[in-house]
Structures are given as C-alpha cells and as structure tokens.
C-alpha cells in the first residue's frame, strides 16, 4: 500500500480516491497507492464512468466547505484542468444551508464580549446570505447606521484544518509518484491554498482588505467599497457598512436602460487595471454576485475574503502581454509569456510559439462583443502548461478575476471592448506607475541603495585590483557553445601569430636591403627579396583563408 492511512482521515481518503476514479484519473489513484483506501468500493468506483464536467461542482459541494473552496481555486487553473471543467467550477455556488441563530448569538457574544441586544440597535435573525464559511445578517448600530454582520460558522476552522491535512498527504504522494504531481508541484500549490484559506478565515484580514481597496479606489467616484466597522469586528465576526442595492445579474432590462452602462463598465475595468498594474493588490473574486448596483447608480464591490498580489516585475510583463495580444504581436506575446513563467525540463519552445501565434491570430478575428481578456490570460496559462512552462498562481487567479470582470462588463454594456479599454488606459496606467515609483518611499530606498553602493565601492575595487596584482583574476564565460568559442579564440591567436611572423619578415627584409651582397635578385639584395616574397605569399594565404573559411562558416551558422 502506498499511503499510511490515518483513521481520522480514512473517510477523506475514500472520497478523494473515488473522485479521481470517477473523473478518469485512476492512474493517479494507483500511482499514489490510494486504491487500498477504496477497499471493496473499487469496482463500484470504476464503473461510474466519465460524467459531465458540470457534475464535478456538485460532487465538490457535497464534500464540504474545504472542497468548495478547492473547486473555486481549481476554476482559476486552466493549466491543470480542461476549460470545460474550469468553466463548470466557475459556476460553483458557495450557498449552503444557514446555521441556527442560537449559534450566531453565541459566537457574536463571545467575540464582542457583549450581548447582541446591547451591541446593536437591531439584528435580523434570518440571514440575508449563507455561504460555506459563514453567513451575513442585516443589522443596525445604536446610532441608526445600517450594517451587515458576517458571522463565521461554528467549528469550521477545525474541519478545514483536518481536511487540508488529508489533502496534503495525498498531494505529497502524487508529487512523489506521478508525472502530474511533479509537473505542477501539487504540494506547493496546496500550501498556497492553505495560506489563502487561513487568511480568509481571519475576518480581521478581510477588514484590512476592505480598508486597503477602499483607499486605493477612492479616486473612482462611481465605485463603492463598504467600510469595515473596526470596533465590531474580530477574527470570526466582520461588521461593515450595508450596501443598498441589487446584484448586477438581477437588473431588469428597464433598469439597464436607465443606467450609463458603458461608462460604468469602462470605469470598473479601469479600476481593475489600476488594482492589478499599479497597486499590485486586487479583488480576486469579482463574480456578478459580488458586484452590486447601488440605489444611486454606482457599482459596489463586496466580499474581499479572496484577494491577490502582483509584484512590479509581473505587472510590467502582464501589461505588455495584454497589449501584445490585443495588437496581434504574436512573437512578442510568446516572449513575454515565457518570461512570466518558469520553464521546466520538458519545455517545447517550437510548439509553444506555434500555439501562441495561432491563438493570437484567432483573437484578431473576434468582434468587440466576443473579446474576453480573462479568457485570453487563462488560454495563455493553458498553452504554457501544455508546453512545459509553469506559470505563477497569481496569474491564473488574475485570469479568473478578469473572466468574471468580462461577464460583469458585458452585463452592463453588451458592446464593451476590453482590449480597446486596455489600449485607451495604457498611457494613464504607465504614468501612474512612474509616479508611484517616484514616491518619497521609493526615492528614499534608492538613496539608501546609492549610499550602500558608494560605501562599498572602494573595498570592492581594492579586491579587484588585488586579484589583478596577484595574477589570480578569473573571468567566467557562460557561452552558448564552449567548443565553438574555444575554436574561435584559437583561430584568432593563430592569425595574430602569423601576422606577427609576416611583420617580422617584412621588417627583416627592409633591414637586409641595406646590406650589400653579391647574391642579388631583380637587382636587389637576394635575401631581402626572398623575405619580401615569403611575407607576400603568407599574406595571400592568410587572406584566402579568411575569405573562404570565414564566409563559409557564417553561411553554415
């Protein structure tokens, strides 16, 4: 047996093994030794057959909150799952049955240190929404402000930690015994998933996310981010401003006519460009259920449990990649995609460039209503994975966010063109990036680095001169073809030597011209003429060698 079964995880081992068998990955079950976890259920699992992609979401929902969140993560990984499965998981609903109000009252009282009736002016017993990690109740503060209170499910943290432990053991086995595990480094991916889920379970982190995004998007007058109420928020209770409005997807055709849909879609897309390409901090789950139209016609972004970060280097490459795809520059798109990812041992550059060129060409034939930036990013991630380039998880999460953003944009304005929005706002984004790089903090950091360089330069220069004086200075050359390099250096040395010999012959001949001797050629001293002829012959041979050998070598290269 390939797995050391722990009694508390046995049920999860069975469920995971059955899931892999059901969806056609019995090879992973056997390679990892999970078939023993199924015991007598093996035959039943093998006979289930290949279901439709949509059934995967239902199966994960039945397995509980951890697997619902795992399905949401996998919906961003088009490099791991085929597109029909990622699209099915993108529709994974995080709506479950609410837990009793008695549990809500106990949790809120223990977290805030005061009874609900004392802390709030009113508190609705029935939740307005219930999800896998918690549920939201409408309430008011003592001063009359309308608020929303998110309360975490009882004992959910312990359940998730136990599920993650079981998943980690399975991931380690898959990494050790399967090609898929080694290729995608499932243990590392699961470790990132664990960190993300633990942050999502800490509502204080979500409160900080609300504050950060609210500050970053303050310049957008038509976008609202609810502010957290810090005095009423803890790790298991989050209190925030209540947004009066409706989901974008529930808008009636009459209401849509009254909205400035194109302006709202453009401002929302510009706000996401700023989040991703300037701030490096973005709301990673802007699905239509998390985007509201307020009563005064603005857009509200809610539920910031899932956020992501992009470093400045990735931001630059991503902006250039989006522009290259939009403008049809396939070669540059391929170069940037390779630079964004990490090339594995089985990287096939020829196939990669061919598929990127084909993809960019297909993208050029689409109309404005058919272009989806999120699909473009996820397709690039899929091509990269197939050809041996491991892309960062933040890129696939961004692709999923942009995919949802495309859907919201189309809902607000069916003719919205995201590629055109990128081109129109690219100059503004670059200007903001330059301004950010010239902030007092960045400039102070550069001054510190300059100070460090000036202080260390004399010592480093002395070390170099010492090595030169002691004749132990070494230069390492990392050449593409070392044999060819050495051959070239040897050829140069030989020609320099021949040139010096020819020069010596000419100088010697000139000196012998002054020596009077009976041996004469053409009326001149004979030895001088012989040296001149030898030098001329050597020069001709050297020129012919250069002309014929070097030219033919360049043609072969």
Coordinates of C-alpha atoms in Angstrom, one line a residue:
X1 CA 0.0 0.0 0.0
X2 CA 1.4 3.4 -1.0
X3 CA -0.2 5.5 1.7
X4 CA 0.0 5.4 5.5
X5 CA -3.7 5.7 6.5
X6 CA -4.7 7.7 9.5
X7 CA -8.0 6.7 11.0
X8 CA -9.3 10.3 11.2
X9 CA -8.6 10.8 7.5
X10 CA -9.8 7.5 6.2
X11 CA -13.2 8.8 5.0
X12 CA -11.5 11.7 3.2
X13 CA -9.0 9.3 1.5
X14 CA -12.0 7.3 0.2
X15 CA -13.8 10.4 -1.1
X16 CA -10.7 11.7 -2.8
X17 CA -9.9 8.4 -4.4
X18 CA -13.5 7.9 -5.6
X19 CA -13.5 11.4 -7.1
X20 CA -10.3 10.7 -9.0
X21 CA -11.6 7.4 -10.3
X22 CA -14.9 8.9 -11.3
X23 CA -13.3 11.6 -13.4
X24 CA -11.0 9.3 -15.3
X25 CA -7.8 9.6 -13.2
X26 CA -7.5 6.0 -11.9
X27 CA -3.8 6.2 -12.9
X28 CA -3.2 8.8 -10.1
X29 CA -5.1 6.6 -7.7
X30 CA -2.9 3.5 -8.5
X31 CA 0.4 5.5 -8.7
X32 CA -0.2 7.1 -5.2
X33 CA -1.4 3.8 -3.7
X34 CA -4.9 5.2 -3.0
X35 CA -6.7 2.2 -4.4
X36 CA -6.4 0.5 -1.0
X37 CA -8.4 3.3 0.6
X38 CA -11.3 2.3 -1.6
X39 CA -11.2 -1.3 -0.4
X40 CA -14.3 -3.1 -1.7
X41 CA -15.6 0.1 -3.3
X42 CA -13.0 -0.1 -6.1
X43 CA -15.3 -2.0 -8.5
X44 CA -18.2 0.4 -7.9
X45 CA -16.0 3.5 -8.4
X46 CA -14.5 2.1 -11.6
X47 CA -18.0 1.5 -13.1
X48 CA -19.2 5.0 -12.5
X49 CA -17.9 6.2 -15.9
X50 CA -17.0 9.6 -17.2
X51 CA -19.5 12.2 -16.1
X52 CA -20.2 15.6 -17.5
X53 CA -18.0 18.4 -16.3
X54 CA -20.9 20.1 -14.5
X55 CA -21.2 17.2 -12.1
X56 CA -17.8 17.9 -10.6
X57 CA -19.1 21.1 -8.9
X58 CA -21.9 19.1 -7.4
X59 CA -19.5 16.4 -6.1
X60 CA -17.3 19.0 -4.5
X61 CA -20.2 20.8 -2.9
X62 CA -21.3 17.5 -1.3
X63 CA -17.7 17.1 0.2
X64 CA -18.0 20.2 2.2
X65 CA -16.6 23.8 2.6
X66 CA -12.9 22.9 2.1
X67 CA -13.6 21.2 -1.3
X68 CA -16.0 24.0 -2.3
X69 CA -13.0 26.4 -1.9
X70 CA -10.7 24.0 -3.6
X71 CA -13.1 23.9 -6.5
X72 CA -13.1 27.7 -6.7
X73 CA -9.3 27.6 -6.8
X74 CA -9.2 24.9 -9.5
X75 CA -11.6 27.1 -11.6
X76 CA -8.7 29.5 -11.9
X77 CA -6.2 26.8 -13.0
X78 CA -6.8 26.3 -16.7
X79 CA -3.2 24.9 -16.8
X80 CA -4.4 21.9 -14.7
X81 CA -8.0 21.2 -15.8
X82 CA -9.5 21.4 -19.3
X83 CA -11.5 24.5 -20.0
X84 CA -15.0 22.8 -19.8
X85 CA -14.2 21.8 -16.2
X86 CA -12.8 25.3 -15.2
X87 CA -15.9 26.9 -16.6
X88 CA -18.2 24.4 -14.7
X89 CA -16.3 25.1 -11.5
X90 CA -16.5 28.9 -12.1
X91 CA -20.3 28.5 -11.6
X92 CA -19.7 26.6 -8.3
X93 CA -22.2 28.0 -5.8
X94 CA -21.0 28.9 -2.3
X95 CA -24.6 28.9 -1.0
X96 CA -25.3 26.3 1.7
X97 CA -28.0 25.9 4.4
X98 CA -27.7 28.5 7.2
X99 CA -26.7 27.5 10.7
X100 CA -29.1 28.3 13.7
X101 CA -29.5 31.8 15.1
X102 CA -28.6 30.4 18.6
X103 CA -25.1 29.7 17.3
X104 CA -24.9 33.1 15.8
X105 CA -25.8 34.7 19.1
X106 CA -23.3 32.6 21.0
X107 CA -20.4 33.4 18.5
X108 CA -21.2 37.2 18.4
X109 CA -21.5 37.4 22.2
X110 CA -18.2 35.6 22.8
X111 CA -16.3 37.5 20.2
X112 CA -17.6 41.1 21.0
X113 CA -17.9 40.5 24.7
X114 CA -21.4 41.8 24.8
X115 CA -24.9 40.5 24.1
X116 CA -26.4 41.2 20.6
X117 CA -29.2 43.2 22.1
X118 CA -26.7 45.5 23.8
X119 CA -24.3 45.9 20.9
X120 CA -26.8 46.5 18.1
X121 CA -29.9 48.6 17.7
X122 CA -31.5 45.7 15.7
X123 CA -30.3 42.4 14.4
X124 CA -32.3 40.2 11.9
X125 CA -32.5 36.6 13.0
X126 CA -32.7 35.2 9.4
X127 CA -29.5 35.6 7.4
X128 CA -29.6 37.5 4.1
X129 CA -26.9 35.1 2.7
X130 CA -25.3 31.9 3.8
X131 CA -22.0 30.5 2.5
X132 CA -19.6 27.7 3.3
X133 CA -17.5 29.7 5.8
X134 CA -20.1 32.0 7.3
X135 CA -23.4 33.9 6.9
X136 CA -24.4 37.5 6.8
X137 CA -27.1 39.2 8.8
X138 CA -28.6 42.6 8.3
X139 CA -28.4 44.9 11.4
X140 CA -28.3 48.5 12.6
X141 CA -26.0 50.2 15.1
X142 CA -27.2 52.2 18.1
X143 CA -26.7 55.4 16.1
X144 CA -29.0 54.1 13.4
X145 CA -26.4 53.2 10.7
X146 CA -27.3 50.2 8.6
X147 CA -24.7 47.5 8.6
X148 CA -24.1 43.9 7.5
X149 CA -22.6 41.4 10.0
X150 CA -20.7 38.3 8.7
X151 CA -20.5 35.5 11.3
X152 CA -18.2 32.5 10.8
X153 CA -19.6 29.0 11.0
X154 CA -19.1 27.2 14.3
X155 CA -16.1 24.7 14.3
X156 CA -15.4 25.5 10.6
X157 CA -11.7 26.2 11.3
X158 CA -11.0 22.7 12.8
X159 CA -12.9 21.0 10.0
X160 CA -10.9 22.8 7.3
X161 CA -7.6 22.1 9.0
X162 CA -8.4 18.4 9.2
X163 CA -9.4 18.3 5.5
X164 CA -6.2 20.2 4.5
X165 CA -4.1 17.7 6.4
X166 CA -5.6 14.9 4.4
X167 CA -5.2 16.7 1.1
X168 CA -1.6 17.5 1.9
X169 CA -0.8 13.8 2.4
X170 CA -2.4 12.9 -0.9
X171 CA -0.6 15.8 -2.7
X172 CA 2.8 14.6 -1.3
X173 CA 2.1 11.1 -2.7
X174 CA 1.1 12.5 -6.1
X175 CA 4.2 14.7 -6.2
X176 CA 6.4 11.7 -5.4
X177 CA 4.8 9.1 -7.7
X178 CA 3.1 10.8 -10.6
X179 CA 4.2 12.9 -13.5
X180 CA 1.3 15.3 -12.9
X181 CA 2.4 15.9 -9.3
X182 CA 6.0 16.6 -10.3
X183 CA 4.9 18.9 -13.1
X184 CA 2.5 21.1 -11.2
X185 CA 4.1 20.7 -7.7
X186 CA 0.7 20.0 -6.1
X187 CA 2.1 20.2 -2.5
X188 CA 3.3 23.8 -3.1
X189 CA 0.0 24.7 -4.7
X190 CA -1.9 23.2 -1.8
X191 CA 0.4 25.1 0.7
X192 CA -0.6 28.4 -1.0
X193 CA -4.2 27.3 -0.9
X194 CA -3.9 26.6 2.8
X195 CA -2.4 30.1 3.4
X196 CA -5.2 31.8 1.4
X197 CA -7.9 29.8 3.2
X198 CA -6.5 30.6 6.6
X199 CA -6.4 34.3 5.7
X200 CA -10.0 34.1 4.5
X201 CA -11.0 32.6 7.9
X202 CA -9.5 35.6 9.7
X203 CA -12.1 38.3 9.3
X204 CA -9.7 40.9 10.6
X205 CA -7.7 40.3 7.4
X206 CA -10.8 40.9 5.3
X207 CA -11.5 44.1 7.2
X208 CA -8.0 45.2 6.3
X209 CA -8.6 44.3 2.7
X210 CA -11.7 46.4 2.6
X211 CA -9.8 49.4 4.0
X212 CA -6.9 49.0 1.5
X213 CA -9.2 48.6 -1.5
X214 CA -11.4 51.5 -0.4
X215 CA -8.3 53.7 -0.2
X216 CA -6.8 52.6 -3.5
X217 CA -10.1 53.2 -5.4
X218 CA -11.0 56.5 -3.7
X219 CA -10.5 58.4 -7.0
X220 CA -13.3 56.4 -8.7
X221 CA -16.5 58.2 -7.9
X222 CA -18.8 55.6 -9.3
X223 CA -17.2 52.6 -7.4
X224 CA -18.1 51.9 -3.7
X225 CA -16.3 49.6 -1.3
X226 CA -18.0 49.2 2.1
X227 CA -16.0 50.4 5.1
X228 CA -15.5 47.9 8.0
X229 CA -16.6 48.9 11.5
X230 CA -13.4 48.0 13.4
X231 CA -14.9 48.2 16.9
X232 CA -17.4 45.5 16.0
X233 CA -15.0 43.2 14.0
X234 CA -12.9 40.3 15.2
X235 CA -11.4 37.2 13.7
X236 CA -14.8 35.5 13.5
X237 CA -17.2 38.5 13.2
X238 CA -16.9 41.1 10.5
X239 CA -19.1 44.2 10.6
X240 CA -19.3 46.6 7.6
X241 CA -21.4 49.2 6.0
X242 CA -24.6 47.9 4.4
X243 CA -24.8 48.4 0.7
X244 CA -28.3 49.3 -0.5
X245 CA -28.6 47.8 -4.0
X246 CA -29.1 44.7 -6.1
X247 CA -26.8 42.3 -7.8
X248 CA -25.8 43.2 -11.4
X249 CA -27.3 40.0 -12.7
X250 CA -30.7 40.7 -11.3
X251 CA -31.1 44.0 -13.2
X252 CA -34.3 44.2 -15.3
X253 CA -34.0 45.5 -18.9
X254 CA -35.8 48.7 -18.0
X255 CA -33.3 49.5 -15.2
X256 CA -30.4 48.8 -17.5
X257 CA -31.7 51.3 -20.0
X258 CA -31.6 54.0 -17.2
X259 CA -28.0 53.2 -16.3
X260 CA -24.9 54.6 -18.0
X261 CA -23.8 51.0 -18.6
X262 CA -20.9 51.8 -20.9
X263 CA -19.4 54.4 -18.6
X264 CA -19.8 52.1 -15.6
X265 CA -18.2 49.2 -17.4
X266 CA -15.3 51.3 -18.5
X267 CA -14.7 52.7 -15.0
X268 CA -14.9 49.3 -13.4
X269 CA -12.3 47.9 -15.9
X270 CA -10.1 51.0 -15.4
X271 CA -10.3 50.4 -11.6
X272 CA -9.1 46.8 -12.1
X273 CA -6.3 47.9 -14.3
X274 CA -5.2 50.2 -11.5
X275 CA -5.5 47.4 -8.9
X276 CA -3.5 44.9 -10.9
X277 CA -1.0 47.0 -12.8
X278 CA -0.4 49.9 -10.4
X279 CA -1.3 48.9 -6.8
X280 CA -0.5 45.2 -7.2
X281 CA -3.4 44.3 -4.9
X282 CA -6.7 43.3 -6.4
X283 CA -10.1 41.8 -5.6
X284 CA -9.7 38.3 -6.9
X285 CA -13.4 37.3 -6.9
X286 CA -15.5 39.9 -8.8
X287 CA -18.1 37.4 -9.9
X288 CA -21.6 39.0 -10.6
X289 CA -22.8 38.1 -7.2
X290 CA -20.1 40.3 -5.6
X291 CA -20.8 43.3 -7.7
X292 CA -23.9 45.4 -6.8
X293 CA -25.7 48.3 -8.4
X294 CA -26.4 50.8 -5.6
X295 CA -29.6 52.8 -5.3
X296 CA -27.8 55.9 -6.6
X297 CA -26.4 54.1 -9.7
X298 CA -22.9 53.3 -8.6
X299 CA -21.0 49.9 -8.5
X300 CA -20.3 48.3 -5.2
X301 CA -17.5 45.6 -4.7
X302 CA -18.2 43.4 -1.7
X303 CA -16.7 40.2 -0.2
X304 CA -12.9 40.7 -0.1
X305 CA -12.1 37.4 1.5
X306 CA -10.2 36.4 -1.6
X307 CA -7.5 38.9 -2.8
X308 CA -4.2 38.5 -4.7
X309 CA -1.0 40.4 -5.1
X310 CA 1.2 41.0 -8.2
X311 CA 4.9 42.1 -7.9
X312 CA 6.1 45.1 -10.0
X313 CA 8.0 42.9 -12.4
X314 CA 5.0 40.7 -13.2
X315 CA 2.8 43.9 -13.6
X316 CA 5.1 45.2 -16.3
X317 CA 5.2 41.9 -18.2
X318 CA 1.4 41.5 -17.9
X319 CA 0.6 44.9 -19.3
X320 CA 2.9 44.3 -22.2
X321 CA 1.4 40.8 -22.8
X322 CA -2.2 42.2 -22.8
X323 CA -1.2 44.9 -25.3
X324 CA 0.7 42.4 -27.5
X325 CA -2.3 40.1 -27.7
X326 CA -4.7 42.9 -28.4
X327 CA -2.4 44.3 -31.2
X328 CA -1.8 40.9 -32.7
X329 CA 2.0 40.8 -32.0
X330 CA 2.3 37.0 -31.5
X331 CA 6.1 36.9 -31.3
X332 CA 6.3 39.4 -28.5
X333 CA 3.4 37.7 -26.8
X334 CA 5.3 34.4 -26.8
X335 CA 8.5 36.1 -25.5
X336 CA 6.6 37.7 -22.6
X337 CA 4.7 34.6 -21.7
X338 CA 8.0 32.7 -21.5
X339 CA 9.4 35.4 -19.3
X340 CA 6.4 35.4 -16.9
X341 CA 6.6 31.6 -16.3
X342 CA 9.3 29.1 -15.3
X343 CA 10.5 26.7 -18.0
X344 CA 10.5 23.1 -17.0
X345 CA 12.7 20.3 -18.3
X346 CA 10.2 19.2 -20.9
X347 CA 9.7 22.8 -22.3
X348 CA 8.9 22.7 -26.1
X349 CA 9.7 26.2 -27.4
X350 CA 8.7 25.5 -31.0
X351 CA 5.3 24.1 -30.1
X352 CA 4.8 26.9 -27.6
X353 CA 5.5 29.7 -30.1
X354 CA 3.3 27.9 -32.7
X355 CA 0.3 27.7 -30.4
X356 CA 0.7 31.3 -29.1
X357 CA 0.9 32.5 -32.7
X358 CA -2.2 30.6 -33.6
X359 CA -4.1 31.8 -30.5
X360 CA -3.2 35.5 -31.1
X361 CA -4.2 35.1 -34.8
X362 CA -7.7 33.7 -33.8
X363 CA -8.1 36.6 -31.3
X364 CA -7.7 39.1 -34.1
X365 CA -10.7 37.8 -35.9
X366 CA -13.1 38.4 -33.0
X367 CA -15.6 41.2 -32.7
X368 CA -15.7 43.6 -29.8
X369 CA -18.5 41.7 -28.2
X370 CA -16.6 38.4 -28.4
X371 CA -13.3 39.5 -26.9
X372 CA -12.7 38.3 -23.3
X373 CA -9.4 39.4 -21.7
X374 CA -9.8 36.9 -18.9
X375 CA -10.2 34.0 -21.4
X376 CA -7.0 35.3 -23.1
X377 CA -5.0 35.2 -19.9
X378 CA -6.3 31.7 -19.0
X379 CA -5.6 30.4 -22.5
X380 CA -2.0 31.6 -22.4
X381 CA -1.7 29.8 -19.0
X382 CA -3.1 26.7 -20.6
X383 CA -0.7 26.8 -23.5
X384 CA 2.2 27.5 -21.2
X385 CA 1.4 24.4 -19.0
X386 CA 0.9 22.1 -22.0
X387 CA 4.3 23.1 -23.4
X388 CA 6.3 23.0 -20.2
X389 CA 6.1 26.5 -18.7
X390 CA 5.0 26.7 -15.1
X391 CA 3.1 30.0 -14.6
X392 CA 2.7 31.7 -11.2
X393 CA -0.6 31.0 -9.4
X394 CA -1.3 34.8 -9.2
X395 CA -1.5 34.9 -13.0
X396 CA -4.2 32.2 -13.2
X397 CA -6.1 33.9 -10.3
X398 CA -5.9 37.2 -12.3
X399 CA -7.3 35.4 -15.4
X400 CA -10.3 34.1 -13.4
X401 CA -10.9 37.6 -12.0
X402 CA -10.7 39.2 -15.4
X403 CA -13.0 36.4 -16.7
X404 CA -15.6 37.4 -14.1
X405 CA -15.0 41.1 -14.9
X406 CA -15.7 40.4 -18.6
X407 CA -19.1 38.9 -17.6
X408 CA -19.9 42.0 -15.5
X409 CA -18.8 44.3 -18.2
X410 CA -21.0 42.5 -20.8
X411 CA -23.9 42.7 -18.4
X412 CA -23.5 46.5 -18.1
X413 CA -22.7 47.0 -21.8
X414 CA -23.0 44.2 -24.3
X415 CA -20.7 46.1 -26.7
X416 CA -18.0 46.7 -24.2
X417 CA -14.5 46.1 -25.7
X418 CA -11.9 45.3 -23.0
X419 CA -8.9 45.3 -25.5
X420 CA -9.9 48.9 -26.5
X421 CA -10.1 49.8 -22.8
X422 CA -6.6 48.5 -22.2
X423 CA -5.2 50.5 -25.1
X424 CA -7.0 53.7 -24.1
X425 CA -5.9 53.5 -20.5
X426 CA -2.4 52.1 -21.0
X427 CA -0.7 55.6 -21.1
X428 CA -2.5 56.6 -17.9
X429 CA -1.5 53.3 -16.2
X430 CA 2.1 53.8 -17.2
X431 CA 2.0 57.4 -15.9
X432 CA 0.6 56.2 -12.5
X433 CA 3.3 53.5 -12.3
X434 CA 6.0 56.1 -12.9
X435 CA 4.5 58.4 -10.2
X436 CA 4.4 55.5 -7.8
X437 CA 8.0 54.6 -8.5
X438 CA 8.9 58.2 -7.7
X439 CA 7.1 58.3 -4.3
X440 CA 9.1 59.5 -1.3
X441 CA 9.5 56.0 0.0
X442 CA 10.8 54.6 -3.3
X443 CA 13.2 57.5 -3.7
X444 CA 14.4 57.2 -0.1
X445 CA 15.0 53.5 -0.8
X446 CA 17.1 54.3 -3.9
X447 CA 19.1 56.8 -1.9
X448 CA 19.9 54.1 0.7
X449 CA 21.0 51.8 -2.1
X450 CA 23.2 54.5 -3.6
X451 CA 24.7 55.2 -0.2
X452 CA 25.4 51.5 0.3
X453 CA 27.0 51.4 -3.2
X454 CA 29.3 54.4 -2.5
X455 CA 30.3 53.0 0.9
X456 CA 31.2 49.5 -0.5
X457 CA 32.7 50.6 -3.8
X458 CA 36.3 51.3 -2.5
X459 CA 36.5 48.0 -0.8
X460 CA 35.2 46.1 -3.8
X461 CA 37.6 48.0 -6.2
X462 CA 40.5 47.2 -3.9
X463 CA 39.6 43.5 -4.0
X464 CA 39.6 43.5 -7.9
X465 CA 43.0 45.3 -8.1
X466 CA 44.4 42.9 -5.6
X467 CA 43.4 40.0 -7.7
X468 CA 44.9 41.7 -10.8
X469 CA 48.2 42.4 -9.0
X470 CA 48.4 38.8 -7.7
X471 CA 47.6 37.5 -11.2
X472 CA 44.6 35.4 -10.0
X473 CA 41.7 37.4 -11.6
X474 CA 39.4 34.9 -13.2
X475 CA 36.6 35.6 -15.7
X476 CA 33.9 33.0 -16.2
X477 CA 32.3 32.9 -19.6
X478 CA 28.9 31.2 -19.8
X479 CA 28.8 30.6 -23.6
X480 CA 26.1 29.1 -25.7
X481 CA 28.7 26.7 -27.3
X482 CA 32.0 26.5 -25.4
X483 CA 33.8 24.3 -28.1
X484 CA 32.9 26.8 -30.8
X485 CA 34.1 29.7 -28.6
X486 CA 37.5 28.0 -27.9
X487 CA 37.9 27.2 -31.6
X488 CA 37.3 30.8 -32.4
X489 CA 39.8 32.0 -29.8
X490 CA 42.4 29.6 -31.1
X491 CA 41.8 30.8 -34.6
X492 CA 42.3 34.4 -33.6
X493 CA 45.5 33.5 -31.7
X494 CA 46.9 31.6 -34.7
X495 CA 46.2 34.6 -37.0
X496 CA 47.8 37.0 -34.7
X497 CA 50.9 34.8 -34.5
X498 CA 51.0 34.5 -38.3
X499 CA 50.6 38.3 -38.6
X500 CA 53.5 38.9 -36.3
X501 CA 55.7 36.5 -38.3
X502 CA 54.8 38.2 -41.5
X503 CA 55.5 41.6 -40.0
X504 CA 58.9 40.3 -38.8
X505 CA 59.7 39.1 -42.3
X506 CA 58.9 42.5 -43.8
X507 CA 60.9 44.4 -41.1
X508 CA 63.8 42.0 -41.6
X509 CA 63.7 42.3 -45.4
X510 CA 63.7 46.1 -45.1
X511 CA 66.9 45.9 -42.9
X512 CA 68.6 43.5 -45.3
X513 CA 68.0 45.9 -48.2
X514 CA 70.9 48.0 -46.7
X515 CA 73.3 45.0 -46.7
X516 CA 75.4 44.9 -49.9
X517 CA 75.9 41.3 -51.1
X518 CA 76.8 39.5 -54.3
X519 CA 73.6 37.4 -54.2
X520 CA 71.0 39.6 -55.9
X521 CA 67.5 39.1 -57.4
X522 CA 65.9 41.6 -59.7
X523 CA 68.9 43.9 -59.0
X524 CA 68.2 43.9 -55.2
X525 CA 69.9 42.0 -52.3
X526 CA 68.7 38.4 -52.7
X527 CA 67.9 37.6 -49.0
X528 CA 65.8 40.8 -48.7
X529 CA 63.8 39.8 -51.8
X530 CA 63.3 36.3 -50.5
X531 CA 61.9 37.6 -47.2
X532 CA 59.6 40.0 -49.1
X533 CA 58.3 37.1 -51.3
X534 CA 57.7 34.9 -48.2
X535 CA 55.8 37.7 -46.5
X536 CA 53.7 38.3 -49.6
X537 CA 53.0 34.6 -50.0
X538 CA 52.0 34.3 -46.4
X539 CA 49.8 37.3 -46.6
X540 CA 48.0 36.0 -49.7
X541 CA 47.4 32.6 -48.0
X542 CA 46.0 34.3 -44.9
X543 CA 43.7 36.5 -46.9
X544 CA 42.4 33.5 -48.9
X545 CA 41.8 31.6 -45.6
X546 CA 39.9 34.5 -44.2
X547 CA 37.8 34.9 -47.3
X548 CA 36.9 31.3 -47.9
X549 CA 36.8 29.8 -44.4
X550 CA 35.1 32.6 -42.5
X551 CA 32.5 33.3 -45.2
X552 CA 31.6 29.6 -45.4
X553 CA 31.4 29.4 -41.6
X554 CA 29.0 32.3 -41.4
X555 CA 26.8 30.7 -44.1
X556 CA 26.7 27.4 -42.2
X557 CA 25.8 29.3 -38.9

